[in-house]
Each structure stands twice: as C-alpha cells, then as structure tokens.
mmCIF file of C-alpha atoms and ligand atoms in Angstrom:
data_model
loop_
_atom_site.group_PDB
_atom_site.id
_atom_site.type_symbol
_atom_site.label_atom_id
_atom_site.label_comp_id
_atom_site.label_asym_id
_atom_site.label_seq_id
_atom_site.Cartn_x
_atom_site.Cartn_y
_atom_site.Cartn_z
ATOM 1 C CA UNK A 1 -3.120 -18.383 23.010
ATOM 2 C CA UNK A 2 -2.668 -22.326 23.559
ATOM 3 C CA UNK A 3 -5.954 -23.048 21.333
ATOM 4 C CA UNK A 4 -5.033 -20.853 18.702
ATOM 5 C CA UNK A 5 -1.868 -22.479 18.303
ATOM 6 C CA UNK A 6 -2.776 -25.709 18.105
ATOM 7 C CA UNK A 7 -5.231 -24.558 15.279
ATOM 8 C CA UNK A 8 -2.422 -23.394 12.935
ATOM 9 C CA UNK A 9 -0.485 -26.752 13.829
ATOM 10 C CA UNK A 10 -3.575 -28.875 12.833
ATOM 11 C CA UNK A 11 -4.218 -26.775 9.798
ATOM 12 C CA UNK A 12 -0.877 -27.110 8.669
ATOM 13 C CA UNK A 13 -0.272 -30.556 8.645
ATOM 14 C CA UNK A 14 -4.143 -31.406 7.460
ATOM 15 C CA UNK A 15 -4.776 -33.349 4.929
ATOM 16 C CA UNK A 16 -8.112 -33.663 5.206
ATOM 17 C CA UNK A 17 -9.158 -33.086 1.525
ATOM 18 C CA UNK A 18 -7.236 -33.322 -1.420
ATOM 19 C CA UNK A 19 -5.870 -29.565 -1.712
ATOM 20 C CA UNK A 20 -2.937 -30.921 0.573
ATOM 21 C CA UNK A 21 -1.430 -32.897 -2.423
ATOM 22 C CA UNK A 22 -0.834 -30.339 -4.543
ATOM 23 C CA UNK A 23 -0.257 -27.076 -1.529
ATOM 24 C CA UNK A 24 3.192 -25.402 -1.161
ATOM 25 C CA UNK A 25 2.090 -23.781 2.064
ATOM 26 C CA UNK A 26 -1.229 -23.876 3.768
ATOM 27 C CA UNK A 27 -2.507 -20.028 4.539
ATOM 28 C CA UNK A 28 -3.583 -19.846 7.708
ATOM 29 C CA UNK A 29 -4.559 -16.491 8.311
ATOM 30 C CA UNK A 30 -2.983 -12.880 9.137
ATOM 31 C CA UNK A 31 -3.705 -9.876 10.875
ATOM 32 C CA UNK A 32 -5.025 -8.894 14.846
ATOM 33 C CA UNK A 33 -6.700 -12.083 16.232
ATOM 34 C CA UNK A 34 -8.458 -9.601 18.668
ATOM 35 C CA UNK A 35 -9.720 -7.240 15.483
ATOM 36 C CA UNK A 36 -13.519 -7.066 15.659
ATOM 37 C CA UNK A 37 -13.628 -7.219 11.960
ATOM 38 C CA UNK A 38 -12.526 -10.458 9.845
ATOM 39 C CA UNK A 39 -12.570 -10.486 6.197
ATOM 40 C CA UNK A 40 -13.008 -13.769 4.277
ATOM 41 C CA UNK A 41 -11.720 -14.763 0.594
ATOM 42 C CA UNK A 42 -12.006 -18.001 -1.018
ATOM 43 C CA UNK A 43 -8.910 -19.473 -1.464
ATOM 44 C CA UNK A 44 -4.861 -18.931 -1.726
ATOM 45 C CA UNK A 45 -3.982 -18.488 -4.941
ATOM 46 C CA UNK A 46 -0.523 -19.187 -6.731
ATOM 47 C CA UNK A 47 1.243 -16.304 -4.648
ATOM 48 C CA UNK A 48 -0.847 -16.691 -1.637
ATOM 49 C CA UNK A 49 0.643 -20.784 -1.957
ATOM 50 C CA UNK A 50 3.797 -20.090 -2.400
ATOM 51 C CA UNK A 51 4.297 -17.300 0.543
ATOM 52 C CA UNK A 52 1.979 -18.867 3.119
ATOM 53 C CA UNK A 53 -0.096 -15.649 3.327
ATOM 54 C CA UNK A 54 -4.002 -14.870 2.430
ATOM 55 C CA UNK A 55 -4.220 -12.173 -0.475
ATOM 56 C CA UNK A 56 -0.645 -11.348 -1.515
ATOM 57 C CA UNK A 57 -0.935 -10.994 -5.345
ATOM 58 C CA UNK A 58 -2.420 -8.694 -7.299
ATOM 59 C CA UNK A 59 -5.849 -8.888 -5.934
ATOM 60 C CA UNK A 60 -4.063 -8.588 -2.281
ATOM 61 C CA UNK A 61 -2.620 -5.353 -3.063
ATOM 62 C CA UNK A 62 -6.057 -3.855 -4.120
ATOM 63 C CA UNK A 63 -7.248 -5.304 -1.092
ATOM 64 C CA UNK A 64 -4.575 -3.232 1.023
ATOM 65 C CA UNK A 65 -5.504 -0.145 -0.963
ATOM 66 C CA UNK A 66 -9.338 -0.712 -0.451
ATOM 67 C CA UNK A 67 -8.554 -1.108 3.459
ATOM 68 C CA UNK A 68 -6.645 2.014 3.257
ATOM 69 C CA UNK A 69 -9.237 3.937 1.413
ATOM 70 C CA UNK A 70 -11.350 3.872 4.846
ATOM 71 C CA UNK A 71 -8.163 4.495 7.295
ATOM 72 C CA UNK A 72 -7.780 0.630 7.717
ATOM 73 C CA UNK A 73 -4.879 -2.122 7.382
ATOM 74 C CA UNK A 74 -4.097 -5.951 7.321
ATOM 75 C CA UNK A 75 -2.460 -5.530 10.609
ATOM 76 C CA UNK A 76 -5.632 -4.204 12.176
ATOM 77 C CA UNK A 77 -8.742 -7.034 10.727
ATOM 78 C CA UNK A 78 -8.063 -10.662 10.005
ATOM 79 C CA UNK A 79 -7.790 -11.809 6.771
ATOM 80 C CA UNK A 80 -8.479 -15.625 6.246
ATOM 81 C CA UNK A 81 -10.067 -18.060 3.639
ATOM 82 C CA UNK A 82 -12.754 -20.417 3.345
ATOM 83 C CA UNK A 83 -10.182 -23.298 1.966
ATOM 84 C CA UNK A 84 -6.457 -23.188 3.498
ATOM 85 C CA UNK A 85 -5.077 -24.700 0.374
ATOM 86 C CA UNK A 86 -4.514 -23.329 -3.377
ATOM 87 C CA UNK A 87 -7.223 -24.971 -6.277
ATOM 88 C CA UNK A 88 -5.084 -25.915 -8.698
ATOM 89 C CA UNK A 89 -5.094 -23.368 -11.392
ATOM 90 C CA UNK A 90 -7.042 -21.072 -9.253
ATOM 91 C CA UNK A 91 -10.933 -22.951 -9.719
ATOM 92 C CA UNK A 92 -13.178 -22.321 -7.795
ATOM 93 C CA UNK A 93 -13.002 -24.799 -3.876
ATOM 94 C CA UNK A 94 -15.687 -27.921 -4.760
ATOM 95 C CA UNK A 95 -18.122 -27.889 -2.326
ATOM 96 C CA UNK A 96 -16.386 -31.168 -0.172
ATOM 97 C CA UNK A 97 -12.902 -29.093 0.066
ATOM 98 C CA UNK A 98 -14.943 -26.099 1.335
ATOM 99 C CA UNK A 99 -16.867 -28.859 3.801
ATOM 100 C CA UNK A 100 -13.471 -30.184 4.781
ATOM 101 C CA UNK A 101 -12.156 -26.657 5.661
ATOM 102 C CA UNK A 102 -14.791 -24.871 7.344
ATOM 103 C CA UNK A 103 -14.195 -25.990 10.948
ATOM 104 C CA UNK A 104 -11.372 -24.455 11.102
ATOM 105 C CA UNK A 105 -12.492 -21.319 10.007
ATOM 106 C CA UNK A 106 -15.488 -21.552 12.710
ATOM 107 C CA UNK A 107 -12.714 -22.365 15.255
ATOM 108 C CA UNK A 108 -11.013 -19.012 13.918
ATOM 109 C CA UNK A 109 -14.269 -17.115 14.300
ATOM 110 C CA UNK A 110 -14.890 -18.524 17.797
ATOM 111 C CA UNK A 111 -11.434 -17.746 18.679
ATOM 112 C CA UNK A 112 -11.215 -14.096 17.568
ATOM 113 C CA UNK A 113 -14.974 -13.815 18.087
ATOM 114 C CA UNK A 114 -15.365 -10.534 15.728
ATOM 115 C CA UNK A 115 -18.571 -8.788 15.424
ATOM 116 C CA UNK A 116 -18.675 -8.103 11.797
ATOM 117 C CA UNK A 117 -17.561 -10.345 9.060
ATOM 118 C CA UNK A 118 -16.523 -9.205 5.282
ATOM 119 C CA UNK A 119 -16.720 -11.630 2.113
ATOM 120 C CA UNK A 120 -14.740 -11.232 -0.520
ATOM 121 C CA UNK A 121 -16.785 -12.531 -3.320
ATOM 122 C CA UNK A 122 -18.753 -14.763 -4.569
ATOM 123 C CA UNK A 123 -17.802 -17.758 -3.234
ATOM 124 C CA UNK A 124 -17.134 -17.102 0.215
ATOM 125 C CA UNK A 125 -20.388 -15.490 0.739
ATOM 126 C CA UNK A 126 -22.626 -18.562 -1.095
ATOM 127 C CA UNK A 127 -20.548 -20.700 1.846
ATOM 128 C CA UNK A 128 -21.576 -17.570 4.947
ATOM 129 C CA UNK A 129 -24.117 -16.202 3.784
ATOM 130 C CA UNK A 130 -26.911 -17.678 1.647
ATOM 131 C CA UNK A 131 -25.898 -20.817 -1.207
ATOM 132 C CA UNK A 132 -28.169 -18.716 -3.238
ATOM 133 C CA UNK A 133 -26.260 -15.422 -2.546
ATOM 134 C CA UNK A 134 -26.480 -13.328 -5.623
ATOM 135 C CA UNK A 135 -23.463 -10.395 -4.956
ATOM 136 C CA UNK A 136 -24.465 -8.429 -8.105
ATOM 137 C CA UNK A 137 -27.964 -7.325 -5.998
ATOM 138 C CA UNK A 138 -26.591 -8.047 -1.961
ATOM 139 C CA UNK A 139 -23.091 -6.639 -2.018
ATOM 140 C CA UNK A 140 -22.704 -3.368 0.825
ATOM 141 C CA UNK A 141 -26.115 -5.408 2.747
ATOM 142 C CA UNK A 142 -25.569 -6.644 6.328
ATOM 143 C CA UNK A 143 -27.091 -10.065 7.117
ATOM 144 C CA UNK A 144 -27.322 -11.947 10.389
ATOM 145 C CA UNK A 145 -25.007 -13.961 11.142
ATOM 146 C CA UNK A 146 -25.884 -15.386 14.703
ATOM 147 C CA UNK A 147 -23.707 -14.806 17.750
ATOM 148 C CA UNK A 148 -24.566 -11.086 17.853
ATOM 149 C CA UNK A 149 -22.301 -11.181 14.421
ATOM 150 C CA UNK A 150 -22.989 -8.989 11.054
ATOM 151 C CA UNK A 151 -21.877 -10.484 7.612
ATOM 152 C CA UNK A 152 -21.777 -8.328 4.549
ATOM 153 C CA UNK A 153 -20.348 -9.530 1.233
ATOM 154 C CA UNK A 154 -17.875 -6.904 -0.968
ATOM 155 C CA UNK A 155 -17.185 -8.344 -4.831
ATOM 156 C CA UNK A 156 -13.483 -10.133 -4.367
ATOM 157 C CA UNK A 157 -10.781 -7.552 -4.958
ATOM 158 C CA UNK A 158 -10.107 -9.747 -8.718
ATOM 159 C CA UNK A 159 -13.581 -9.074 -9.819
ATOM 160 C CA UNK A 160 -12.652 -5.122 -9.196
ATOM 161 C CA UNK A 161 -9.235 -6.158 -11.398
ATOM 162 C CA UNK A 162 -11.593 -7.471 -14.197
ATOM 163 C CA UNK A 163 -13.990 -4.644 -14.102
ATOM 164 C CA UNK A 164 -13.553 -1.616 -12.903
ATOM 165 C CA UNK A 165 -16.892 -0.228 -13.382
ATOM 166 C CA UNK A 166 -17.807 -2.175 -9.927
ATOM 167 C CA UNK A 167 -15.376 0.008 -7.673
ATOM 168 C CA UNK A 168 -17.632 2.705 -7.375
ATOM 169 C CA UNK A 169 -20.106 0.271 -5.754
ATOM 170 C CA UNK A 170 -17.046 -1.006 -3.301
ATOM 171 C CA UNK A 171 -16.266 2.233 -2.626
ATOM 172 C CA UNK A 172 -19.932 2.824 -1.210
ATOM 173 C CA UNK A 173 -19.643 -0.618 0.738
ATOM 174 C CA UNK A 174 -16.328 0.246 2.341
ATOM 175 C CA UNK A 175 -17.519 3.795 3.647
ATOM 176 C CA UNK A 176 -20.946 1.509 4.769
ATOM 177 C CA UNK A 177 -18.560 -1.126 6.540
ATOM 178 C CA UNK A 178 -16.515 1.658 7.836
ATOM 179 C CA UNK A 179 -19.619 3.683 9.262
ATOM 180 C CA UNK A 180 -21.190 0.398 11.044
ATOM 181 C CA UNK A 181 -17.838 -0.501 12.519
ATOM 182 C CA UNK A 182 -16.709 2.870 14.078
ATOM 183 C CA UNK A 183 -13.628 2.953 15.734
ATOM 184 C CA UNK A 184 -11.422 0.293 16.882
HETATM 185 N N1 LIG B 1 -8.046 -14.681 -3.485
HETATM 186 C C1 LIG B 1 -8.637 -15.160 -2.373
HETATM 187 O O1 LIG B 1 -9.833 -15.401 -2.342
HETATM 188 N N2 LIG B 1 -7.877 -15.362 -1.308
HETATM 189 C C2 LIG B 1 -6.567 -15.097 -1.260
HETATM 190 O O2 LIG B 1 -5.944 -15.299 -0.219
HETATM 191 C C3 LIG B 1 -5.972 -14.579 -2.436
HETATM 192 C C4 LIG B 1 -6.729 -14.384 -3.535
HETATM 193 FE FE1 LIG B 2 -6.955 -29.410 5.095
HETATM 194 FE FE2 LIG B 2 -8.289 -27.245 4.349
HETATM 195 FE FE3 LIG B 2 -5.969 -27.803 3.205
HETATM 196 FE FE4 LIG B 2 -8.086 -29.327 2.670
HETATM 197 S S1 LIG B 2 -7.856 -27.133 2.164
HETATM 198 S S2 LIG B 2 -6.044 -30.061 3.156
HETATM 199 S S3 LIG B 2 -9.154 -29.300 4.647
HETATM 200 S S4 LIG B 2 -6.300 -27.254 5.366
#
C-alpha cells in the first residue's frame, strides 16, 4: 500500500511539534491494517520510545492478556496512538501535540477504514469521543463516530495496573466489544 507507506515515512521524520526533540523512535502503529477493529492509546511511553512499538511495557502486556481474554491478538486489530512521540516523563500529550498528531491518525483510520474503534483511556477518548468524556460513567458505551464507525472507550490498561477493582468492569466491556464485533 503506496499511501500507507508514505504515512509511516512522513510520521517518522515529523517534526511537527515538539515531541520530536526529545523521541528515540516515533510509534507508528502495529497490527492488521485490514482489522475492522483499531484500538487507540495516548501516547508511547519510555518502552514504547525506545522499541518503536505502541503498548510494549507493562500496561502493553495487560493489554495482550485483555485481547486474549476474548480470543483476540495484536496481530489481528491495530493498535496506534493519538501522539506518535513519548511526553517526557510520561504527562499527559498538551492539547497542540495532540492537534499536531491527529492527521495522521485520521489518515490511519481512512486507510484501514475499521468499523469499530477502542480507547484506551482517558485521554484518547476526550480527543474521539467527547472533550468532556467522563470514562468512570461511559466506559463499555458505543458512540457514533461518523463513517458508519462505532467508538467505545475501555479505562487504559495502567489505570487497571493502579486499581484493580476496575477489571471487573473491563472484563464486561471486552465481552460487550467482543459481542458487537463478531467474528473476523
Ligand atoms: N500507553 C499508551 O497510551 N500507549 C502506549 O503505546 C503505551 C502506553
Ligand atoms: Fe510529529 Fe506527532 Fe511526533 Fe509531534 S508527536 S513530532 S506531530 S509524529
């Protein structure tokens, strides 16, 4: 796919915000650019930067697990980010980094054109979603997201790290997710 890779080449020389300063590698994406399902973090964090892959650390092994849980892997969906580059010390994107960023996630999302589309956390689904997203009360609910695309937000695999009391709520979104997305 000629478009595609001209994407990753333009993403990873950009240096269209500041992240690029600071970046060891920029994280594209991974996974089946043909999956109907994409899942979306917020960021690469220090592992993520350093190996050039989305959700690689800690958190990215829980992810794997929660995928698994539901008969799923990162080879199947596409994992990507809202920024391409790490926040230093792991904050949280500012809002001109994530407005730097997102076309190139909308050119991912045109390109694979998936039907349903996963947050992971907070911050990726204030960007998708709703700025005033709450995921406490909206995680596990499908939302519109144009296109004749779903969008549902899960909390981010570290929030689950952090407190485990919330994984019996994933586990209820995953078999949800699961359910609406059938087969593939
Ligand atoms: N957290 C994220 O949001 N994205 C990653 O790729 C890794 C950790
Ligand atoms: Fe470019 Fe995105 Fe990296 Fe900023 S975070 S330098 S916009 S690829």
């Amino acid at each position: 796919m000629q478009a595609w890779k001209e994407l990753q080449a333009a993403c990873e020389s950009c240096q269209k915000c500041g992240l690029w300063t600071t970046r060891n590698k920029v994280v594209f994406g991974t996974g089946s650019t043909s999956s109907p399902v994409m899942f979306i973090g917020e960021g690469p964090g220090k592992s993520e930067d350093l190996q050039g892959e989305p959700f690689v650390g800690r958190a990215g092994q829980l992810l794997d697990s929660m995928l698994a849980s539901i008969g799923w892997s990162r080879e199947k969906v596409y994992i990507a980010n809202i920024v391409k580059c790490r926040p230093p010390s792991n904050r949280d994107p500012l809002p001109a980094e994530q407005d730097a960023c997102m076309p190139y996630l909308e050119r991912q999302i045109e390109l694979i054109n998936p039907k349903y589309l996963v947050c992971l956390g907070r911050v990726a689904a204030m960007r998708l979603i709703r700025p005033d997203f709450k995921i406490t009360a909206e995680h596990g609910v499908w939302y519109d997201f144009g296109n004749g695309r779903k969008i549902m937000a899960l909390y981010h695999p570290a929030a689950l790290l952090r407190d485990p009391s919330k994984r019996g709520d994933t586990f209820t979104d995953l078999r949800l997710l699961e359910e609406t997305v059938g087969s593939f």
